């Protein structure tokens, strides 16, 4: 941040005292309206992104009241857990000048990839230059996620975009004041991409994507005469419009006499011919120029895509319809047709942005819901979203005032509503609801895959879930990476979301401090690890029956790596015994015992596991429980024994009434593990996962090798046979210590593979 | 001489059963009629009528709403019907087709 800007911050402190609530009142003297259109280089409007650094302010500045870190804790949904560096993202859209300024600011604060908070504030200019202040009138996100009610924004303008900066101060609502620093990113609020495909029976000249605004004599006297494109219309609405570059022709020869289009046929064509088609939310739209809809001449165009899971991706314009038939006696029929085709294309594309017709703005259930509860209809609006012939005075009246734009309310929606309401393929048509959030750009260096080794990832009620992580180098070159990177939870965040419930962050029971041993990983090679996902420091994150989504994000060398979103299903209890066991099993101590492979100290937890074994002997939960109880007995188990009369540990140590004792290994568990891991190896691998099963088999082999190397070798051979039957590659077993009768490779297992 | 009367069911319909009666004869019945909000059109039907005066009655059975319209047809006509919760069924009769986008 430059010094002069810091000085401005000091001034902000003073200005704060000059400003009061009156500045938000209607009587306040603001800047003249409408605003002059500033050269883009000097305008303040656009998209800003927060930098992660804290603002260093002069001593005693009010801005120093609270750091960003404190705020992140406030909205972080994970009490006491600091979000990983770079994990919290924040955007701010300032809309105070440029084309059609709406005097609004809006922002998105992303706390994790499931949870974000959106806010919008209506702004008034203050007496201080480049400074605006306003009430936050819209919030969308978890309740109480953002309590601030007002925002104050100061901008540093510059001819050079990278020097443009913004400081936003959030306050009011009883929340501690929060200050955030943003860097200018774009003069536009969102990106969007269009592709125009034309059916082969539509002449190129009929696929209108631009219009001469003064060609028809019935127009506003003051309108600028220009050749206006659809891209420019949407750029003026605030979007950074690009063409996909995939414009093409759709052959219709094979259709025979049936050359009209149904909605389903258009949807199929979109999937086949749109170069960007994907079943996901994306800022991308397909525009199809066709001859006629099955409905006939009376349908000029349609946003046909309310089919399937991702709505609003495709629109169609019909050249052989009333939009190509100028009224009798029109002063310039050719210009009328051009304008009507252009208008229709912009109109249908507007539906793709989830804009309703002007007279439907307030329409809610049962069709959907307006994004604001008190949204008013605009039946007389001179907007792309109104029907020209529906206004008073009809089409002639409409076009005499039409300036090729959207209404102010529509611009506020497109620019500032939560992006999932607007983005194509996200919220359903006419509905502002949507779970899917935009995902940060995928890393091009590493790929992180989450998986279980269970068919369909369906788990029994009470069954513990082991999540496997696979990190693959996809950079095309050898990379140095820390061996234990998948165990470094400081750099990784795993989020679990049960359908219909808020997301929860999985927190490990412990963080380890390790030497940073680095390994060279070739392109295509992977690192693997496994964690008990069901439970963590939060308790049991996965317990209730239902559908869950799990996703992980990690940072390696400042590169953000996002995993796939893994879907899991937990079944419902089938017996009373399952419900009885659940009461004691879903306890934090039990999670700890399972995570660490057993305990001889947490007696209550061990008892809960024993109950599961007795009451549910054939369940997968019992399999986990038996293994957790058996593993500690494979070795001499050290524990601190305190004499009964010692009041506490410290007194006991001081009075030498505490001593380390050893519980000898118990050979009786051999029979249990033989059954669970060897005889029923496939079932164990299914519920434990391959990585965890292999670890347990290695542990068991090591125990056996102390007295019987042949038995150890046989166990490892069984492990290999079991896992290879489940499509695990042979190289995984290359360093097995006992399988080949050689101990030289002991401990040398390398968790890598060639792709 | 007969002329077509095209009836468009436009805004405000949702899972409605629509019955059209002309001169006490049921000529059209359709269930589950719902407006497509992207066009403002729920459905359409064409009825051939002898030239002259006729009495139409349109019933929405689930909403228990009906309206009667007197028409004098001597050329193709287009009737637009819209349901507005506080007002009931509104109609607009014109000599040219309704347009949708």
PDB file of N, CA and C in Angstrom, chain A residues 236-300:
ATOM      1  N   UNK A 236     -22.392  -3.162 -20.762  1.00  0.00           N
ATOM      2  CA  UNK A 236     -22.943  -1.991 -20.067  1.00  0.00           C
ATOM      3  C   UNK A 236     -23.761  -2.398 -18.846  1.00  0.00           C
ATOM      4  N   UNK A 237     -24.214  -3.627 -18.852  1.00  0.00           N
ATOM      5  CA  UNK A 237     -24.918  -4.129 -17.665  1.00  0.00           C
ATOM      6  C   UNK A 237     -23.933  -4.569 -16.578  1.00  0.00           C
ATOM      7  N   UNK A 238     -22.646  -4.555 -16.919  1.00  0.00           N
ATOM      8  CA  UNK A 238     -21.640  -4.838 -15.891  1.00  0.00           C
ATOM      9  C   UNK A 238     -20.873  -6.130 -16.070  1.00  0.00           C
ATOM     10  N   UNK A 239     -21.002  -6.756 -17.232  1.00  0.00           N
ATOM     11  CA  UNK A 239     -20.356  -8.057 -17.421  1.00  0.00           C
ATOM     12  C   UNK A 239     -19.173  -7.948 -18.373  1.00  0.00           C
ATOM     13  N   UNK A 240     -18.141  -8.663 -18.039  1.00  0.00           N
ATOM     14  CA  UNK A 240     -16.969  -8.738 -18.902  1.00  0.00           C
ATOM     15  C   UNK A 240     -17.243  -9.823 -19.948  1.00  0.00           C
ATOM     16  N   UNK A 241     -17.835  -9.397 -21.062  1.00  0.00           N
ATOM     17  CA  UNK A 241     -18.344 -10.356 -22.051  1.00  0.00           C
ATOM     18  C   UNK A 241     -17.232 -10.811 -22.978  1.00  0.00           C
ATOM     19  N   UNK A 242     -17.185 -12.108 -23.158  1.00  0.00           N
ATOM     20  CA  UNK A 242     -16.266 -12.671 -24.145  1.00  0.00           C
ATOM     21  C   UNK A 242     -17.057 -13.645 -25.010  1.00  0.00           C
ATOM     22  N   UNK A 243     -16.605 -13.876 -26.200  1.00  0.00           N
ATOM     23  CA  UNK A 243     -17.207 -14.904 -27.047  1.00  0.00           C
ATOM     24  C   UNK A 243     -16.437 -16.200 -26.841  1.00  0.00           C
ATOM     25  N   UNK A 244     -17.137 -17.311 -26.882  1.00  0.00           N
ATOM     26  CA  UNK A 244     -16.454 -18.586 -26.645  1.00  0.00           C
ATOM     27  C   UNK A 244     -15.535 -18.936 -27.802  1.00  0.00           C
ATOM     28  N   UNK A 245     -15.819 -18.343 -28.984  1.00  0.00           N
ATOM     29  CA  UNK A 245     -15.024 -18.695 -30.158  1.00  0.00           C
ATOM     30  C   UNK A 245     -15.524 -19.945 -30.841  1.00  0.00           C
ATOM     31  N   UNK A 246     -16.630 -20.482 -30.347  1.00  0.00           N
ATOM     32  CA  UNK A 246     -17.132 -21.733 -30.920  1.00  0.00           C
ATOM     33  C   UNK A 246     -18.363 -21.561 -31.773  1.00  0.00           C
ATOM     34  N   UNK A 247     -18.654 -20.332 -32.238  1.00  0.00           N
ATOM     35  CA  UNK A 247     -19.849 -20.119 -33.062  1.00  0.00           C
ATOM     36  C   UNK A 247     -19.840 -21.080 -34.243  1.00  0.00           C
ATOM     37  N   UNK A 248     -20.963 -21.748 -34.475  1.00  0.00           N
ATOM     38  CA  UNK A 248     -20.979 -22.734 -35.558  1.00  0.00           C
ATOM     39  C   UNK A 248     -22.379 -22.873 -36.117  1.00  0.00           C
ATOM     40  N   UNK A 249     -22.490 -23.715 -37.141  1.00  0.00           N
ATOM     41  CA  UNK A 249     -23.770 -23.955 -37.792  1.00  0.00           C
ATOM     42  C   UNK A 249     -24.303 -25.315 -37.356  1.00  0.00           C
ATOM     43  N   UNK A 250     -25.622 -25.379 -37.157  1.00  0.00           N
ATOM     44  CA  UNK A 250     -26.255 -26.634 -36.750  1.00  0.00           C
ATOM     45  C   UNK A 250     -26.962 -27.204 -37.974  1.00  0.00           C
ATOM     46  N   UNK A 251     -26.529 -28.339 -38.492  1.00  0.00           N
ATOM     47  CA  UNK A 251     -27.169 -28.868 -39.710  1.00  0.00           C
ATOM     48  C   UNK A 251     -28.589 -29.333 -39.420  1.00  0.00           C
ATOM     49  N   UNK A 252     -29.497 -29.023 -40.317  1.00  0.00           N
ATOM     50  CA  UNK A 252     -30.898 -29.408 -40.110  1.00  0.00           C
ATOM     51  C   UNK A 252     -31.376 -30.322 -41.242  1.00  0.00           C
ATOM     52  N   UNK A 253     -30.455 -30.683 -42.146  1.00  0.00           N
ATOM     53  CA  UNK A 253     -30.831 -31.465 -43.333  1.00  0.00           C
ATOM     54  C   UNK A 253     -31.529 -32.768 -42.984  1.00  0.00           C
ATOM     55  N   UNK A 254     -31.048 -33.444 -41.941  1.00  0.00           N
ATOM     56  CA  UNK A 254     -31.596 -34.755 -41.613  1.00  0.00           C
ATOM     57  C   UNK A 254     -32.986 -34.691 -40.991  1.00  0.00           C
ATOM     58  N   UNK A 255     -33.436 -33.499 -40.651  1.00  0.00           N
ATOM     59  CA  UNK A 255     -34.728 -33.382 -39.976  1.00  0.00           C
ATOM     60  C   UNK A 255     -35.902 -33.564 -40.934  1.00  0.00           C
ATOM     61  N   UNK A 256     -35.641 -33.563 -42.236  1.00  0.00           N
ATOM     62  CA  UNK A 256     -36.723 -33.719 -43.212  1.00  0.00           C
ATOM     63  C   UNK A 256     -37.664 -32.530 -43.161  1.00  0.00           C
ATOM     64  N   UNK A 257     -38.943 -32.835 -43.160  1.00  0.00           N
ATOM     65  CA  UNK A 257     -39.926 -31.747 -43.197  1.00  0.00           C
ATOM     66  C   UNK A 257     -40.104 -31.099 -41.828  1.00  0.00           C
ATOM     67  N   UNK A 258     -39.665 -31.797 -40.804  1.00  0.00           N
ATOM     68  CA  UNK A 258     -39.866 -31.285 -39.440  1.00  0.00           C
ATOM     69  C   UNK A 258     -38.727 -30.333 -39.062  1.00  0.00           C
ATOM     70  N   UNK A 259     -38.859 -29.090 -39.433  1.00  0.00           N
ATOM     71  CA  UNK A 259     -37.774 -28.138 -39.178  1.00  0.00           C
ATOM     72  C   UNK A 259     -38.119 -27.167 -38.064  1.00  0.00           C
ATOM     73  N   UNK A 260     -39.235 -27.380 -37.393  1.00  0.00           N
ATOM     74  CA  UNK A 260     -39.515 -26.560 -36.209  1.00  0.00           C
ATOM     75  C   UNK A 260     -38.927 -27.268 -34.988  1.00  0.00           C
ATOM     76  N   UNK A 261     -38.823 -26.513 -33.906  1.00  0.00           N
ATOM     77  CA  UNK A 261     -38.068 -26.993 -32.748  1.00  0.00           C
ATOM     78  C   UNK A 261     -38.936 -27.055 -31.490  1.00  0.00           C
ATOM     79  N   UNK A 262     -38.824 -28.178 -30.803  1.00  0.00           N
ATOM     80  CA  UNK A 262     -39.409 -28.263 -29.460  1.00  0.00           C
ATOM     81  C   UNK A 262     -38.331 -27.870 -28.451  1.00  0.00           C
ATOM     82  N   UNK A 263     -38.764 -27.608 -27.214  1.00  0.00           N
ATOM     83  CA  UNK A 263     -37.783 -27.262 -26.174  1.00  0.00           C
ATOM     84  C   UNK A 263     -36.795 -28.405 -25.940  1.00  0.00           C
ATOM     85  N   UNK A 264     -37.310 -29.635 -25.950  1.00  0.00           N
ATOM     86  CA  UNK A 264     -36.432 -30.788 -25.711  1.00  0.00           C
ATOM     87  C   UNK A 264     -35.408 -30.923 -26.832  1.00  0.00           C
ATOM     88  N   UNK A 265     -35.841 -30.680 -28.075  1.00  0.00           N
ATOM     89  CA  UNK A 265     -34.895 -30.776 -29.196  1.00  0.00           C
ATOM     90  C   UNK A 265     -33.815 -29.697 -29.077  1.00  0.00           C
ATOM     91  N   UNK A 266     -34.228 -28.517 -28.636  1.00  0.00           N
ATOM     92  CA  UNK A 266     -33.224 -27.451 -28.482  1.00  0.00           C
ATOM     93  C   UNK A 266     -32.243 -27.783 -27.364  1.00  0.00           C
ATOM     94  N   UNK A 267     -32.764 -28.400 -26.312  1.00  0.00           N
ATOM     95  CA  UNK A 267     -31.873 -28.779 -25.210  1.00  0.00           C
ATOM     96  C   UNK A 267     -30.861 -29.818 -25.678  1.00  0.00           C
ATOM     97  N   UNK A 268     -31.337 -30.768 -26.493  1.00  0.00           N
ATOM     98  CA  UNK A 268     -30.417 -31.774 -27.050  1.00  0.00           C
ATOM     99  C   UNK A 268     -29.372 -31.105 -27.943  1.00  0.00           C
ATOM    100  N   UNK A 269     -29.845 -30.155 -28.784  1.00  0.00           N
ATOM    101  CA  UNK A 269     -28.912 -29.460 -29.681  1.00  0.00           C
ATOM    102  C   UNK A 269     -27.862 -28.702 -28.876  1.00  0.00           C
ATOM    103  N   UNK A 270     -28.298 -28.125 -27.767  1.00  0.00           N
ATOM    104  CA  UNK A 270     -27.355 -27.380 -26.919  1.00  0.00           C
ATOM    105  C   UNK A 270     -26.243 -28.308 -26.412  1.00  0.00           C
ATOM    106  N   UNK A 271     -26.644 -29.498 -26.003  1.00  0.00           N
ATOM    107  CA  UNK A 271     -25.635 -30.436 -25.498  1.00  0.00           C
ATOM    108  C   UNK A 271     -24.689 -30.885 -26.601  1.00  0.00           C
ATOM    109  N   UNK A 272     -25.224 -30.975 -27.823  1.00  0.00           N
ATOM    110  CA  UNK A 272     -24.394 -31.491 -28.921  1.00  0.00           C
ATOM    111  C   UNK A 272     -23.521 -30.410 -29.550  1.00  0.00           C
ATOM    112  N   UNK A 273     -24.031 -29.194 -29.654  1.00  0.00           N
ATOM    113  CA  UNK A 273     -23.330 -28.193 -30.467  1.00  0.00           C
ATOM    114  C   UNK A 273     -22.662 -27.075 -29.673  1.00  0.00           C
ATOM    115  N   UNK A 274     -23.045 -26.903 -28.433  1.00  0.00           N
ATOM    116  CA  UNK A 274     -22.431 -25.825 -27.641  1.00  0.00           C
ATOM    117  C   UNK A 274     -21.038 -26.284 -27.199  1.00  0.00           C
ATOM    118  N   UNK A 275     -20.038 -25.545 -27.594  1.00  0.00           N
ATOM    119  CA  UNK A 275     -18.666 -25.962 -27.293  1.00  0.00           C
ATOM    120  C   UNK A 275     -18.374 -25.933 -25.799  1.00  0.00           C
ATOM    121  N   UNK A 276     -19.176 -25.204 -25.040  1.00  0.00           N
ATOM    122  CA  UNK A 276     -18.925 -25.081 -23.603  1.00  0.00           C
ATOM    123  C   UNK A 276     -19.908 -25.883 -22.757  1.00  0.00           C
ATOM    124  N   UNK A 277     -20.715 -26.735 -23.379  1.00  0.00           N
ATOM    125  CA  UNK A 277     -21.754 -27.380 -22.577  1.00  0.00           C
ATOM    126  C   UNK A 277     -21.158 -28.204 -21.436  1.00  0.00           C
ATOM    127  N   UNK A 278     -21.726 -28.030 -20.275  1.00  0.00           N
ATOM    128  CA  UNK A 278     -21.349 -28.836 -19.104  1.00  0.00           C
ATOM    129  C   UNK A 278     -22.511 -28.784 -18.133  1.00  0.00           C
ATOM    130  N   UNK A 279     -22.719 -29.871 -17.454  1.00  0.00           N
ATOM    131  CA  UNK A 279     -23.787 -29.901 -16.446  1.00  0.00           C
ATOM    132  C   UNK A 279     -23.287 -29.267 -15.166  1.00  0.00           C
ATOM    133  N   UNK A 280     -23.050 -27.994 -15.219  1.00  0.00           N
ATOM    134  CA  UNK A 280     -22.580 -27.294 -14.023  1.00  0.00           C
ATOM    135  C   UNK A 280     -22.879 -25.804 -14.179  1.00  0.00           C
ATOM    136  N   UNK A 281     -22.804 -25.112 -13.075  1.00  0.00           N
ATOM    137  CA  UNK A 281     -22.986 -23.664 -13.114  1.00  0.00           C
ATOM    138  C   UNK A 281     -21.735 -23.037 -13.716  1.00  0.00           C
ATOM    139  N   UNK A 282     -21.937 -22.162 -14.669  1.00  0.00           N
ATOM    140  CA  UNK A 282     -20.796 -21.446 -15.247  1.00  0.00           C
ATOM    141  C   UNK A 282     -21.315 -20.162 -15.875  1.00  0.00           C
ATOM    142  N   UNK A 283     -20.445 -19.168 -15.934  1.00  0.00           N
ATOM    143  CA  UNK A 283     -20.819 -17.889 -16.540  1.00  0.00           C
ATOM    144  C   UNK A 283     -20.693 -18.035 -18.049  1.00  0.00           C
ATOM    145  N   UNK A 284     -21.574 -18.809 -18.618  1.00  0.00           N
ATOM    146  CA  UNK A 284     -21.489 -19.063 -20.048  1.00  0.00           C
ATOM    147  C   UNK A 284     -22.886 -19.378 -20.567  1.00  0.00           C
ATOM    148  N   UNK A 285     -23.209 -18.866 -21.769  1.00  0.00           N
ATOM    149  CA  UNK A 285     -24.562 -19.021 -22.302  1.00  0.00           C
ATOM    150  C   UNK A 285     -24.516 -19.366 -23.780  1.00  0.00           C
ATOM    151  N   UNK A 286     -25.488 -20.197 -24.171  1.00  0.00           N
ATOM    152  CA  UNK A 286     -25.604 -20.613 -25.563  1.00  0.00           C
ATOM    153  C   UNK A 286     -26.804 -19.917 -26.183  1.00  0.00           C
ATOM    154  N   UNK A 287     -26.603 -19.305 -27.341  1.00  0.00           N
ATOM    155  CA  UNK A 287     -27.684 -18.622 -28.049  1.00  0.00           C
ATOM    156  C   UNK A 287     -27.847 -19.302 -29.401  1.00  0.00           C
ATOM    157  N   UNK A 288     -29.057 -19.790 -29.645  1.00  0.00           N
ATOM    158  CA  UNK A 288     -29.318 -20.541 -30.880  1.00  0.00           C
ATOM    159  C   UNK A 288     -30.259 -19.725 -31.765  1.00  0.00           C
ATOM    160  N   UNK A 289     -29.864 -19.529 -32.997  1.00  0.00           N
ATOM    161  CA  UNK A 289     -30.735 -18.850 -33.960  1.00  0.00           C
ATOM    162  C   UNK A 289     -31.386 -19.927 -34.821  1.00  0.00           C
ATOM    163  N   UNK A 290     -32.694 -20.086 -34.653  1.00  0.00           N
ATOM    164  CA  UNK A 290     -33.420 -21.134 -35.362  1.00  0.00           C
ATOM    165  C   UNK A 290     -34.550 -20.496 -36.182  1.00  0.00           C
ATOM    166  N   UNK A 291     -35.181 -21.330 -37.012  1.00  0.00           N
ATOM    167  CA  UNK A 291     -36.226 -20.765 -37.879  1.00  0.00           C
ATOM    168  C   UNK A 291     -37.537 -20.592 -37.117  1.00  0.00           C
ATOM    169  N   UNK A 292     -38.029 -21.660 -36.521  1.00  0.00           N
ATOM    170  CA  UNK A 292     -39.335 -21.557 -35.861  1.00  0.00           C
ATOM    171  C   UNK A 292     -39.490 -22.603 -34.766  1.00  0.00           C
ATOM    172  N   UNK A 293     -40.209 -22.219 -33.730  1.00  0.00           N
ATOM    173  CA  UNK A 293     -40.553 -23.141 -32.638  1.00  0.00           C
ATOM    174  C   UNK A 293     -41.793 -23.938 -33.036  1.00  0.00           C
ATOM    175  N   UNK A 294     -41.963 -25.094 -32.380  1.00  0.00           N
ATOM    176  CA  UNK A 294     -43.173 -25.894 -32.622  1.00  0.00           C
ATOM    177  C   UNK A 294     -44.440 -25.088 -32.375  1.00  0.00           C
ATOM    178  N   UNK A 295     -44.357 -24.083 -31.485  1.00  0.00           N
ATOM    179  CA  UNK A 295     -45.542 -23.274 -31.175  1.00  0.00           C
ATOM    180  C   UNK A 295     -45.941 -22.352 -32.325  1.00  0.00           C
ATOM    181  N   UNK A 296     -45.063 -22.209 -33.304  1.00  0.00           N
ATOM    182  CA  UNK A 296     -45.426 -21.437 -34.485  1.00  0.00           C
ATOM    183  C   UNK A 296     -44.956 -20.004 -34.479  1.00  0.00           C
ATOM    184  N   UNK A 297     -45.581 -19.229 -35.330  1.00  0.00           N
ATOM    185  CA  UNK A 297     -45.178 -17.863 -35.628  1.00  0.00           C
ATOM    186  C   UNK A 297     -45.252 -16.923 -34.407  1.00  0.00           C
ATOM    187  N   UNK A 298     -46.080 -17.269 -33.442  1.00  0.00           N
ATOM    188  CA  UNK A 298     -46.329 -16.361 -32.326  1.00  0.00           C
ATOM    189  C   UNK A 298     -45.247 -16.373 -31.253  1.00  0.00           C
ATOM    190  N   UNK A 299     -44.254 -17.227 -31.394  1.00  0.00           N
ATOM    191  CA  UNK A 299     -43.170 -17.261 -30.397  1.00  0.00           C
ATOM    192  C   UNK A 299     -41.889 -16.747 -31.045  1.00  0.00           C
ATOM    193  N   UNK A 300     -41.461 -15.571 -30.606  1.00  0.00           N
ATOM    194  CA  UNK A 300     -40.290 -14.929 -31.209  1.00  0.00           C
ATOM    195  C   UNK A 300     -38.976 -15.472 -30.666  1.00  0.00           C
TER     196      UNK A 300
END
